[in-house]
Coordinates of C-alpha atoms and ligand atoms in Angstrom, one line a residue:
M163 CA -46.1 45.3 -7.3
A164 CA -48.9 44.2 -5.0
H165 CA -48.6 40.7 -3.1
W166 CA -51.7 38.9 -1.3
Y167 CA -49.7 39.3 2.0
D168 CA -49.4 43.4 1.7
H169 CA -53.1 42.7 2.7
A170 CA -52.7 39.8 5.0
I171 CA -55.0 39.3 8.3
I172 CA -53.4 36.7 10.0
Y173 CA -54.7 34.3 12.8
Q174 CA -52.3 32.5 14.5
I175 CA -53.4 29.0 15.3
Y176 CA -51.4 26.9 17.9
P177 CA -52.5 23.8 16.3
K178 CA -52.6 21.2 19.9
S179 CA -54.8 23.7 21.3
F180 CA -57.4 24.6 18.5
Q181 CA -59.5 21.3 17.7
D182 CA -59.2 17.8 18.6
T183 CA -60.7 15.5 16.2
N184 CA -59.2 12.0 17.4
N185 CA -59.9 12.5 20.9
D186 CA -56.5 12.1 22.2
G187 CA -56.7 15.6 24.0
I188 CA -54.3 17.1 21.2
G189 CA -55.5 19.5 18.8
D190 CA -55.2 18.4 14.9
L191 CA -54.9 19.5 11.4
N192 CA -58.5 17.8 10.7
G193 CA -59.8 20.0 13.4
I194 CA -58.4 23.0 11.9
R195 CA -59.9 22.3 8.8
Q196 CA -63.2 21.5 10.3
R197 CA -63.1 25.0 11.6
I198 CA -62.7 26.8 8.3
P199 CA -66.0 28.1 8.4
Y200 CA -65.4 29.8 11.7
L201 CA -62.1 31.4 10.4
Q202 CA -64.0 32.7 7.2
K203 CA -66.9 34.1 9.3
L204 CA -64.2 36.1 11.3
G205 CA -62.8 37.6 8.4
I206 CA -59.1 36.6 8.3
N207 CA -57.3 35.9 5.1
A208 CA -54.3 33.7 6.3
I209 CA -53.2 31.3 9.1
W210 CA -50.2 30.7 10.6
L211 CA -49.8 27.4 12.3
N212 CA -47.0 26.8 15.1
P213 CA -44.9 23.9 14.0
V214 CA -46.2 20.7 12.9
F215 CA -43.7 18.5 12.0
V216 CA -42.3 15.2 13.7
S217 CA -41.3 16.2 16.9
P218 CA -40.5 14.9 20.5
Q219 CA -42.1 17.8 21.6
V220 CA -39.8 19.1 24.3
D221 CA -40.6 22.6 23.1
N222 CA -44.2 21.9 21.8
G223 CA -42.9 21.4 18.0
Y224 CA -39.9 23.7 18.0
D225 CA -37.5 20.7 18.5
V226 CA -38.2 19.0 14.9
S227 CA -36.9 15.7 14.5
N228 CA -38.2 15.1 10.6
Y229 CA -39.2 18.1 8.9
F230 CA -40.5 16.1 5.9
A231 CA -43.3 14.6 8.1
I232 CA -46.3 15.7 10.2
D233 CA -46.1 15.2 13.7
P234 CA -48.3 11.8 14.2
A235 CA -50.4 13.6 17.0
M236 CA -51.5 16.3 14.7
G237 CA -52.4 14.2 11.8
T238 CA -50.7 13.1 8.4
M239 CA -49.6 14.5 5.3
E240 CA -52.8 13.6 3.4
D241 CA -54.5 15.6 6.3
M242 CA -52.1 18.5 5.6
N243 CA -52.5 18.3 1.9
S244 CA -56.2 18.7 2.6
L245 CA -56.1 21.2 4.8
I246 CA -54.1 23.4 2.4
E247 CA -56.7 22.7 -0.3
D248 CA -59.6 23.4 1.6
C249 CA -58.1 26.8 3.0
H250 CA -57.2 27.8 -0.4
K251 CA -60.8 26.9 -1.3
A252 CA -61.9 29.4 1.3
G253 CA -59.6 32.2 0.3
I254 CA -57.1 31.5 3.1
H255 CA -53.7 31.6 2.8
V256 CA -51.4 29.1 5.0
I257 CA -48.2 30.0 6.7
M258 CA -45.9 27.5 8.2
D259 CA -43.5 27.6 11.0
F260 CA -40.1 27.1 9.9
V261 CA -37.5 26.3 12.7
L262 CA -34.2 27.0 10.9
N263 CA -31.8 27.7 14.2
H264 CA -32.0 24.5 15.8
T265 CA -33.2 21.0 15.4
S266 CA -34.1 18.1 17.9
N267 CA -31.5 16.2 19.6
Q268 CA -33.4 13.5 17.8
H269 CA -32.9 14.5 14.5
P270 CA -31.0 11.9 12.3
W271 CA -28.4 14.6 11.5
F272 CA -27.6 15.0 15.2
Q273 CA -27.7 11.5 16.2
D274 CA -25.4 10.8 13.3
A275 CA -23.1 13.7 14.7
I276 CA -22.8 12.0 17.8
S277 CA -22.7 8.6 17.1
D278 CA -19.4 9.4 15.0
P279 CA -17.0 12.3 15.6
N280 CA -15.8 11.8 12.0
S281 CA -19.6 12.3 10.6
I282 CA -20.2 14.6 8.0
Y283 CA -23.1 15.7 10.1
R284 CA -20.6 16.8 12.9
D285 CA -20.3 20.2 11.4
Y286 CA -24.2 20.6 10.8
Y287 CA -23.6 21.3 14.7
I288 CA -21.8 23.8 16.5
F289 CA -19.1 21.8 18.7
A290 CA -16.3 23.0 20.8
G291 CA -14.3 23.2 23.8
K292 CA -12.2 20.3 25.1
D293 CA -11.4 18.3 28.2
G294 CA -14.5 18.7 29.5
K295 CA -14.1 22.7 29.9
R296 CA -16.6 24.8 28.2
P297 CA -15.9 27.6 25.7
N298 CA -17.4 30.3 27.3
N299 CA -20.1 31.4 29.7
W300 CA -22.8 32.3 27.5
G301 CA -26.1 31.4 29.1
S302 CA -29.2 29.7 27.5
F303 CA -32.8 31.6 27.0
F304 CA -34.0 28.5 28.4
G305 CA -31.8 28.6 31.7
G306 CA -28.1 27.5 32.4
S307 CA -25.3 27.1 29.7
V308 CA -25.6 27.1 26.0
W309 CA -23.2 24.4 26.0
E310 CA -24.1 20.8 26.8
E311 CA -21.5 18.0 26.9
D312 CA -21.3 15.8 24.0
P313 CA -22.8 12.6 24.7
A314 CA -20.1 10.7 22.7
G315 CA -17.8 11.5 25.5
T316 CA -15.4 13.4 23.2
G317 CA -14.7 16.1 26.1
E318 CA -16.4 18.5 23.7
F319 CA -19.5 20.5 24.3
Y320 CA -22.3 21.4 21.6
F321 CA -24.2 24.7 21.4
H322 CA -27.8 25.0 22.4
L323 CA -29.4 28.7 22.6
F324 CA -32.9 27.0 23.7
D325 CA -33.5 23.7 25.4
K326 CA -30.5 21.2 25.6
K327 CA -32.4 18.8 23.5
M328 CA -32.5 21.3 20.7
P329 CA -29.2 21.7 19.3
D330 CA -28.2 24.9 17.2
L331 CA -27.3 24.3 13.4
N332 CA -24.1 25.6 12.3
W333 CA -25.2 28.2 9.5
K334 CA -21.6 28.7 8.7
N335 CA -21.6 25.6 6.9
P336 CA -23.0 25.8 3.5
E337 CA -24.2 22.4 3.5
V338 CA -26.8 23.3 6.7
R339 CA -27.8 26.3 4.6
H340 CA -28.7 24.1 1.5
S341 CA -30.4 21.3 3.2
M342 CA -32.6 24.2 5.0
L343 CA -33.6 25.8 1.7
E344 CA -34.4 22.4 0.3
I345 CA -36.9 21.9 3.3
A346 CA -38.3 25.2 2.8
E347 CA -38.8 24.7 -0.8
Y348 CA -40.2 21.1 -0.3
W349 CA -42.9 22.8 1.5
L350 CA -43.7 25.7 -0.9
E351 CA -44.1 23.1 -3.6
K352 CA -47.1 21.5 -1.7
G353 CA -48.8 25.0 -2.2
I354 CA -48.1 26.6 1.3
D355 CA -48.1 30.7 0.9
G356 CA -45.6 31.7 3.4
L357 CA -43.0 30.9 6.2
R358 CA -42.7 32.4 9.6
L359 CA -38.9 32.2 10.2
D360 CA -38.5 31.1 13.7
A361 CA -35.4 32.7 15.6
F362 CA -33.9 33.6 12.5
I363 CA -31.8 36.5 14.0
H364 CA -30.1 33.8 16.0
I365 CA -28.3 31.7 13.1
A366 CA -24.9 33.5 13.4
K367 CA -22.8 33.7 16.7
A368 CA -19.9 35.7 17.6
D369 CA -16.5 34.2 18.2
L370 CA -16.6 31.4 20.6
R371 CA -13.8 32.0 22.5
Q372 CA -14.6 35.1 24.3
N373 CA -16.8 35.2 27.5
F374 CA -19.4 38.0 28.0
P375 CA -18.2 40.3 30.5
T376 CA -19.8 40.2 33.8
E377 CA -19.2 42.3 36.8
D378 CA -17.6 39.5 39.0
G379 CA -16.2 37.3 36.0
N380 CA -17.1 34.4 37.5
G381 CA -17.9 32.3 34.7
D382 CA -21.5 32.0 35.5
P383 CA -23.7 31.5 32.4
V384 CA -25.0 34.7 31.4
V385 CA -27.7 35.3 28.1
A386 CA -25.1 37.2 26.1
E387 CA -27.8 38.5 23.3
P388 CA -25.1 40.8 21.6
F389 CA -23.1 37.6 21.0
F390 CA -25.5 35.7 19.1
A391 CA -28.5 38.1 18.2
N392 CA -28.7 40.1 14.9
L393 CA -25.1 39.6 13.8
P394 CA -24.3 40.8 10.2
Q395 CA -23.9 37.4 9.1
V396 CA -27.8 36.7 9.9
Q397 CA -28.3 38.6 6.6
T398 CA -25.0 37.3 4.7
W399 CA -26.1 33.9 5.1
L400 CA -30.3 34.3 4.7
R401 CA -30.1 36.5 1.6
P402 CA -29.4 33.7 -0.9
F403 CA -32.2 31.6 0.9
C404 CA -34.6 34.4 0.7
E405 CA -33.8 35.5 -2.8
Q406 CA -33.9 31.6 -4.2
I407 CA -37.2 31.5 -2.3
K408 CA -38.4 34.5 -3.8
Q409 CA -37.6 33.8 -7.3
D410 CA -39.1 29.9 -7.5
Y411 CA -42.3 31.1 -5.5
P412 CA -42.6 35.0 -5.7
E413 CA -46.1 35.0 -3.8
T414 CA -44.5 33.5 -0.6
L415 CA -44.7 35.9 2.6
L416 CA -41.5 35.8 4.1
L417 CA -42.4 36.6 7.9
G418 CA -39.5 36.7 10.1
E419 CA -39.7 36.3 14.1
A420 CA -37.0 38.9 15.3
A421 CA -37.6 38.9 18.7
S422 CA -35.1 41.8 19.9
A423 CA -34.8 43.5 16.6
N424 CA -35.4 47.5 17.0
V425 CA -36.4 49.7 14.3
N426 CA -33.4 50.1 12.5
L427 CA -32.9 46.5 12.2
A428 CA -36.5 46.0 11.1
V429 CA -35.6 48.2 8.2
D430 CA -32.4 46.2 7.4
Y431 CA -34.5 43.0 7.6
T432 CA -37.6 44.2 5.3
E433 CA -36.1 46.8 2.8
R434 CA -36.7 45.3 -0.6
R435 CA -33.5 46.0 -2.0
N436 CA -31.7 43.8 0.9
H437 CA -33.8 40.8 -0.4
L438 CA -34.7 39.1 2.8
M439 CA -37.9 39.1 5.0
D440 CA -41.4 41.1 4.0
S441 CA -42.1 41.8 7.5
V442 CA -40.9 40.8 10.9
V443 CA -42.3 40.4 14.2
T444 CA -40.7 42.3 17.0
F445 CA -41.0 42.0 20.9
R446 CA -39.9 45.3 21.3
Y447 CA -43.6 47.1 21.0
F448 CA -44.3 46.2 24.9
T449 CA -42.4 48.3 27.2
E450 CA -43.3 47.4 30.8
D451 CA -43.5 49.3 33.7
N452 CA -41.3 48.2 36.5
S453 CA -42.0 50.8 38.8
Q454 CA -44.4 48.5 41.0
V455 CA -41.9 45.4 41.2
D456 CA -41.2 43.8 44.6
K457 CA -37.7 43.9 44.9
H458 CA -37.6 41.6 47.6
Y459 CA -37.6 38.5 45.1
S460 CA -37.1 37.9 41.2
D461 CA -39.1 40.0 39.0
V462 CA -39.1 37.5 36.0
Y463 CA -43.0 36.4 36.7
Q464 CA -44.2 39.3 38.8
P465 CA -47.1 40.9 36.9
K466 CA -46.4 44.1 35.5
T467 CA -48.3 47.0 33.7
L468 CA -47.4 48.3 30.2
D469 CA -45.8 51.6 30.3
M470 CA -48.6 53.3 27.8
T471 CA -46.1 56.4 26.8
A472 CA -43.3 54.2 26.0
F473 CA -46.1 51.8 24.0
K474 CA -47.2 54.8 22.1
Q475 CA -43.5 56.1 21.3
N476 CA -42.8 52.6 20.2
Q477 CA -45.7 52.2 17.9
T478 CA -45.2 55.5 16.3
V479 CA -41.7 55.0 15.8
W480 CA -42.4 51.8 14.0
Q481 CA -45.3 53.1 12.0
Q482 CA -43.2 56.4 10.9
T483 CA -39.9 54.4 10.0
L484 CA -41.3 51.6 8.1
A485 CA -43.7 54.0 6.1
G486 CA -43.0 53.1 2.3
I487 CA -40.4 50.4 3.2
S488 CA -42.6 47.2 4.5
Y489 CA -45.7 46.6 6.7
P490 CA -45.2 46.2 10.3
T491 CA -47.0 43.5 12.1
L492 CA -49.2 44.3 14.3
Y493 CA -50.2 42.0 17.4
W494 CA -50.9 42.0 21.0
S495 CA -50.5 38.2 22.2
N496 CA -48.6 35.2 20.7
H497 CA -47.9 31.7 22.4
D498 CA -44.5 33.1 23.8
M499 CA -46.6 35.6 26.2
A500 CA -49.6 36.4 28.4
R501 CA -52.8 36.9 26.5
L502 CA -53.7 40.6 26.0
R503 CA -57.0 40.2 28.4
T504 CA -54.6 38.9 31.0
R505 CA -51.0 41.1 30.3
V506 CA -52.8 44.4 29.8
A507 CA -56.6 44.9 29.2
K508 CA -58.6 45.6 32.7
N509 CA -61.6 44.6 31.1
D510 CA -63.4 43.4 28.0
I511 CA -63.9 47.2 26.7
Q512 CA -60.3 47.8 26.8
A513 CA -59.7 44.5 25.0
R514 CA -61.5 45.8 22.3
S515 CA -60.5 49.1 22.4
L516 CA -57.1 48.1 22.4
A517 CA -57.5 45.6 19.6
M518 CA -59.0 48.4 17.4
L519 CA -56.2 50.6 18.2
M520 CA -53.6 48.3 17.0
Y521 CA -55.1 46.6 14.2
L522 CA -56.1 49.6 12.5
Q523 CA -52.9 51.2 12.1
R524 CA -50.5 50.5 8.9
G525 CA -49.6 46.7 9.0
I526 CA -50.5 43.2 9.5
P527 CA -52.4 42.0 11.9
I528 CA -51.6 38.9 13.7
I529 CA -54.9 37.7 15.7
Y530 CA -53.8 35.1 18.5
Y531 CA -56.4 32.1 18.6
G532 CA -59.2 33.0 21.0
E533 CA -58.3 36.7 21.5
E534 CA -61.4 37.5 19.4
L535 CA -63.4 35.9 22.2
G536 CA -61.3 37.9 25.0
M537 CA -59.9 34.5 26.2
Q538 CA -57.6 34.9 29.2
N539 CA -54.6 32.7 30.5
L540 CA -55.5 29.6 32.0
Q541 CA -54.8 29.7 36.0
F542 CA -52.2 26.5 37.0
D543 CA -52.2 25.0 40.2
N544 CA -48.9 23.5 39.9
E545 CA -45.4 24.3 38.9
S546 CA -44.9 21.2 37.1
Q547 CA -47.6 22.4 34.1
F548 CA -45.3 25.3 33.1
S549 CA -42.3 22.9 32.1
D550 CA -39.6 25.4 32.8
Q551 CA -36.9 25.6 34.9
T552 CA -37.2 29.4 35.3
V553 CA -40.5 29.3 37.0
E554 CA -39.2 26.9 39.6
A555 CA -36.4 29.5 40.5
F556 CA -39.4 32.2 40.4
I557 CA -41.2 30.3 43.2
A558 CA -38.2 29.4 44.9
S559 CA -37.3 33.2 45.2
A560 CA -40.8 34.4 45.7
K561 CA -41.0 31.6 49.0
K562 CA -37.5 33.5 50.6
A563 CA -39.5 36.6 50.4
G564 CA -42.5 35.1 52.2
L565 CA -44.9 34.3 49.6
S566 CA -46.8 30.9 49.3
K567 CA -45.9 28.5 46.7
E568 CA -49.7 29.0 45.3
E569 CA -49.4 32.8 45.3
A570 CA -46.2 32.4 43.5
I571 CA -47.8 29.9 41.1
K572 CA -50.8 32.3 40.6
M573 CA -48.6 35.0 39.5
A574 CA -46.7 33.0 37.1
S575 CA -49.9 31.8 35.5
L576 CA -50.7 35.6 34.6
V577 CA -47.0 36.0 33.1
H578 CA -45.8 33.1 31.8
K579 CA -46.6 31.8 28.0
M580 CA -47.7 28.4 28.9
P581 CA -50.8 29.3 30.4
A582 CA -51.7 31.5 27.0
R583 CA -51.7 28.1 25.1
G584 CA -54.9 26.8 26.6
P585 CA -57.7 25.1 24.4
M586 CA -60.0 26.9 22.5
P587 CA -63.5 26.6 23.7
W588 CA -66.2 26.1 21.0
N589 CA -69.2 25.2 23.3
H590 CA -70.2 23.9 26.4
D591 CA -69.8 20.5 25.7
K592 CA -67.5 18.3 27.6
N593 CA -64.0 20.1 27.5
Y594 CA -65.7 23.1 25.9
G595 CA -66.2 20.9 22.7
F596 CA -62.0 20.9 22.3
S597 CA -62.1 17.2 22.7
E598 CA -63.8 14.1 24.3
A599 CA -60.5 13.5 26.3
D600 CA -58.6 15.7 28.6
S601 CA -56.6 18.4 27.1
W602 CA -53.0 17.8 26.9
I603 CA -52.5 21.3 28.6
K604 CA -53.8 21.2 32.4
G605 CA -55.1 24.3 34.0
Q606 CA -58.1 25.8 35.1
K607 CA -60.2 28.2 32.5
V608 CA -60.9 31.7 34.3
D609 CA -63.1 33.6 31.9
N610 CA -66.6 32.5 30.5
C611 CA -65.7 32.8 26.6
V612 CA -67.2 30.3 24.3
V613 CA -67.7 30.6 20.8
D614 CA -71.2 29.2 20.8
D615 CA -72.4 32.3 23.1
Q616 CA -70.6 34.8 21.0
I617 CA -71.1 33.7 17.4
D618 CA -74.8 35.0 16.9
D619 CA -74.7 37.8 19.5
E620 CA -74.1 41.3 18.0
R621 CA -72.7 42.7 20.9
S622 CA -70.1 39.9 21.4
S623 CA -66.2 40.1 21.1
F624 CA -66.2 38.0 18.6
N625 CA -68.5 40.1 16.7
F626 CA -66.6 43.3 17.2
Y627 CA -63.3 41.6 15.9
K628 CA -65.4 40.8 12.7
R629 CA -66.6 44.5 12.3
M630 CA -63.4 45.7 13.1
L631 CA -61.5 43.3 10.5
E632 CA -64.2 44.2 7.8
L633 CA -63.2 47.9 8.4
K634 CA -59.3 46.8 8.3
Q635 CA -60.0 45.7 4.5
E636 CA -60.9 49.0 3.6
D637 CA -58.2 50.7 1.6
L638 CA -58.0 53.8 3.9
F639 CA -57.3 51.2 6.6
Q640 CA -54.8 49.3 4.6
D641 CA -53.0 51.8 2.5
G642 CA -53.5 55.2 4.1
D643 CA -51.1 57.4 5.8
Y644 CA -50.7 57.3 9.4
Y645 CA -50.1 59.9 12.1
L646 CA -50.6 60.4 15.7
L647 CA -52.2 63.2 17.1
S648 CA -50.6 64.8 20.2
T649 CA -52.7 63.8 23.4
D650 CA -51.4 63.2 26.8
K651 CA -50.8 59.8 28.4
N652 CA -54.3 59.0 28.7
S653 CA -55.1 58.4 25.3
Y654 CA -54.2 57.0 22.0
V655 CA -55.3 58.9 19.1
Y656 CA -54.3 58.6 15.3
Q657 CA -55.4 59.5 12.0
R658 CA -55.6 57.6 8.8
D659 CA -55.8 59.5 5.3
L660 CA -56.2 58.4 1.9
G661 CA -57.2 60.9 -0.8
E662 CA -60.3 62.3 0.2
K663 CA -60.9 59.5 2.8
S664 CA -60.0 60.3 6.5
A665 CA -60.3 58.2 9.9
I666 CA -59.8 58.8 13.6
V667 CA -58.9 56.2 15.7
A668 CA -59.2 57.1 19.6
S669 CA -58.9 55.0 22.5
S670 CA -58.8 55.9 26.1
L671 CA -55.8 54.5 28.0
S672 CA -57.2 55.8 31.4
D673 CA -59.8 54.2 34.0
K674 CA -61.4 57.6 33.9
E675 CA -63.3 59.8 31.8
T676 CA -60.8 61.1 29.0
A677 CA -61.5 64.4 26.9
V678 CA -59.7 64.7 23.5
V679 CA -59.7 67.3 21.1
I680 CA -60.1 66.0 17.4
P681 CA -60.4 67.9 14.3
K682 CA -63.8 69.2 13.2
G683 CA -65.6 67.3 10.5
Y684 CA -65.0 63.5 12.0
E685 CA -68.8 62.6 12.9
V686 CA -69.6 59.4 11.4
E687 CA -69.0 56.5 13.8
K688 CA -67.8 53.1 12.0
L689 CA -66.6 51.3 15.1
S690 CA -66.8 51.5 18.8
A691 CA -65.8 50.0 22.4
G692 CA -67.5 51.4 25.0
D693 CA -69.4 54.7 25.3
Y694 CA -68.3 58.3 24.1
Q695 CA -69.6 61.8 23.5
L696 CA -68.8 63.9 20.6
N697 CA -69.5 67.5 21.0
D698 CA -68.2 70.4 18.2
G699 CA -64.9 68.4 18.1
K700 CA -64.4 67.7 22.0
L701 CA -64.6 63.9 22.3
T702 CA -65.3 62.4 25.7
L703 CA -64.2 59.1 26.2
M704 CA -65.4 56.9 28.9
P705 CA -63.0 54.8 30.9
Y706 CA -60.7 52.6 28.5
S707 CA -63.3 53.0 25.7
G708 CA -62.6 53.9 21.9
V709 CA -64.2 55.0 18.7
V710 CA -63.4 55.0 14.9
L711 CA -64.8 58.3 13.3
M712 CA -65.2 59.1 9.7
K713 CA -64.7 62.6 8.2
K714 CA -68.1 63.4 6.5
Ligands
NOJ892 C1 -39.5 31.4 19.3 C2 -40.7 30.6 19.5 O1 -41.8 31.4 19.2 C3 -40.7 30.1 20.6 O2 -41.8 29.5 21.0 C4 -39.6 28.9 20.8 O3 -39.4 28.3 22.4 C5 -38.1 29.2 20.3 N1 -38.5 30.3 19.2 C6 -37.3 28.1 20.0 O4 -37.7 27.7 18.8

C-alpha cells in the first residue's frame, strides 16, 4: 500500500534558529508558520522539527522535562496546533523529534526517583553500583563516564549516555515502554504525521557488570558502543510500540535515528515484516579520509576530506541492499555535523552537484535548513560557544602541539555540530531578518547566502534546489531502479530506469576536467550544475560539475 511518506521530501528545521517572531533571539513555532510560503515555494512536502518540548536546553531540547507541553521560548500549544493546521493546509506533513532514550534530570520522574529511593520512578531509570563505586568503565558520548552519582547520596550511580543532566530511561521496565507510547500517541492524536525516533538504537544496554576491555585495563571511561548500541532487545521492546502506533495511526512515518547502524541492521529495522521503522538515518554514509590528519594532536576536530571512493561504495551498497525493502534516507547534513558546504563541497558548483547526486537517488531526501542557499557553518571565536567539553580537550591538545587557541577554534568551527546551527538568513535587515534581538547562538556568518537575494534569481542555489525537487517528484526519480555505472574515482554516475523512461545523473568529484563514457541516447538536459560537454556518448564534466540527462 502506498503511503504519503514513500514520496516524502523532508526539510529539517532547527526551530531555535529558523525565525524568531517575539524578538527574544530564539526562533519559534509562529516563525515557522510565517515561513510556510517559503517552504511551499521550495517544493518540500514535510518538515521535521528538532525537539520543541519543555526543556532546560542543556542539549538544545533533547533533554525533555515535560513531553506534553511546548517550551515557552518556542511558543505555546495553541501555536503548535496552528502550525500543524496551517502546514496541512499547505500540503506539508509535520514530523516531530521524539526523545525516547532519556529525559532531562528535571523531569518529574527523575526528580521523584532521586527524592525517594523507594519511588516507583526509581525503576524508570538505571541505577547501579554501590558504596560510591561505579559499576563499569563505560564512557558517555559527551565525555567522561556514563555513571553519575545519585544526588540522593545512596552511594549508587545513574546511567547517562549523553549529558549527565540527561539520565537514560530503563526500557526494561514495561511501565516506561507504556509511558513513552502514551506520549507518542498524544502527539499523533493532535495530527502530526511522523516521529523521528531519537537515539532509539541505544535503549538496550548489555550486562552492566562488565567492563569494556581496554589495553591497559585501568578503568578509564571508554565509549563502549557494542555494549549500548543496536542490541537485540532494541527490536523486542520497540516492536509493540511501533505496531501499536501503526495500528492506531497507520499513516505515521516512523523515522529512526540509527547513527551507527550498518546496512544489515537497516534491513532489520525497516523490513516490513519486522514491524519497526519505515526508514532510518545512519551516519555511516560518510567515511572520512584520515590520511592528512596531523598525528601530533587530537584528530577529533581536525577537518578531514570525504573518502569519495568509500562514499560511493557506501551509497551503492545502501541503494542496492534496501531496494525492494525500504527507502533509504538521503542527506548531506543535519544538526549533528558540519554543513555540506563547509564539510565537503569546495564551492557552490560542487554543493549543487553533490546535492543532485544524493537526492536523485532512490530514497527520502532530508534537506537541512539553509542548505538550499549554500549556507556554511558559523565561525566561532570563543570555546564557550561550542558548549562542549570535548572541544576544550581538543584545544588543549592542539596547543600542546604548538597551535594557537584561535587556530584550534577556527578548525573546530569547520567540523563541530554547533556552528552548523546558525540563524536562517532571510534578508539584509538587522540579524538577517532572523530576529530583532541578537541570536541565541553567537558566531560570525562567513557566507553571503540570504533568501531575499536568491528567491527570484533563476541562477541561485535556492532555484537550483527547487528545480531539483521538481525533478525528484517525477516517478522515475521516486520509484525507478538505480544502478551505478562504473567510472573511476573522479566521478559518480548512475542511471535511473522506469519502464521506457531513463535518466543518467553524472557528477564530477574532481577539481579537473573529467571525461566519462555514458550509454548513447542520453541527450536531453534536465538539470545541471556547472558546465559540461556531450559529444557522441562522451561526457566531459568541468571541475565538480554535474548534469542530469534523459534518454530521448
Ligand atoms: C541525537 C541527536 O541528534 C543529538 O543532537 C542529541 O544530542 C542526541 N541524540 C541526544 O538526544
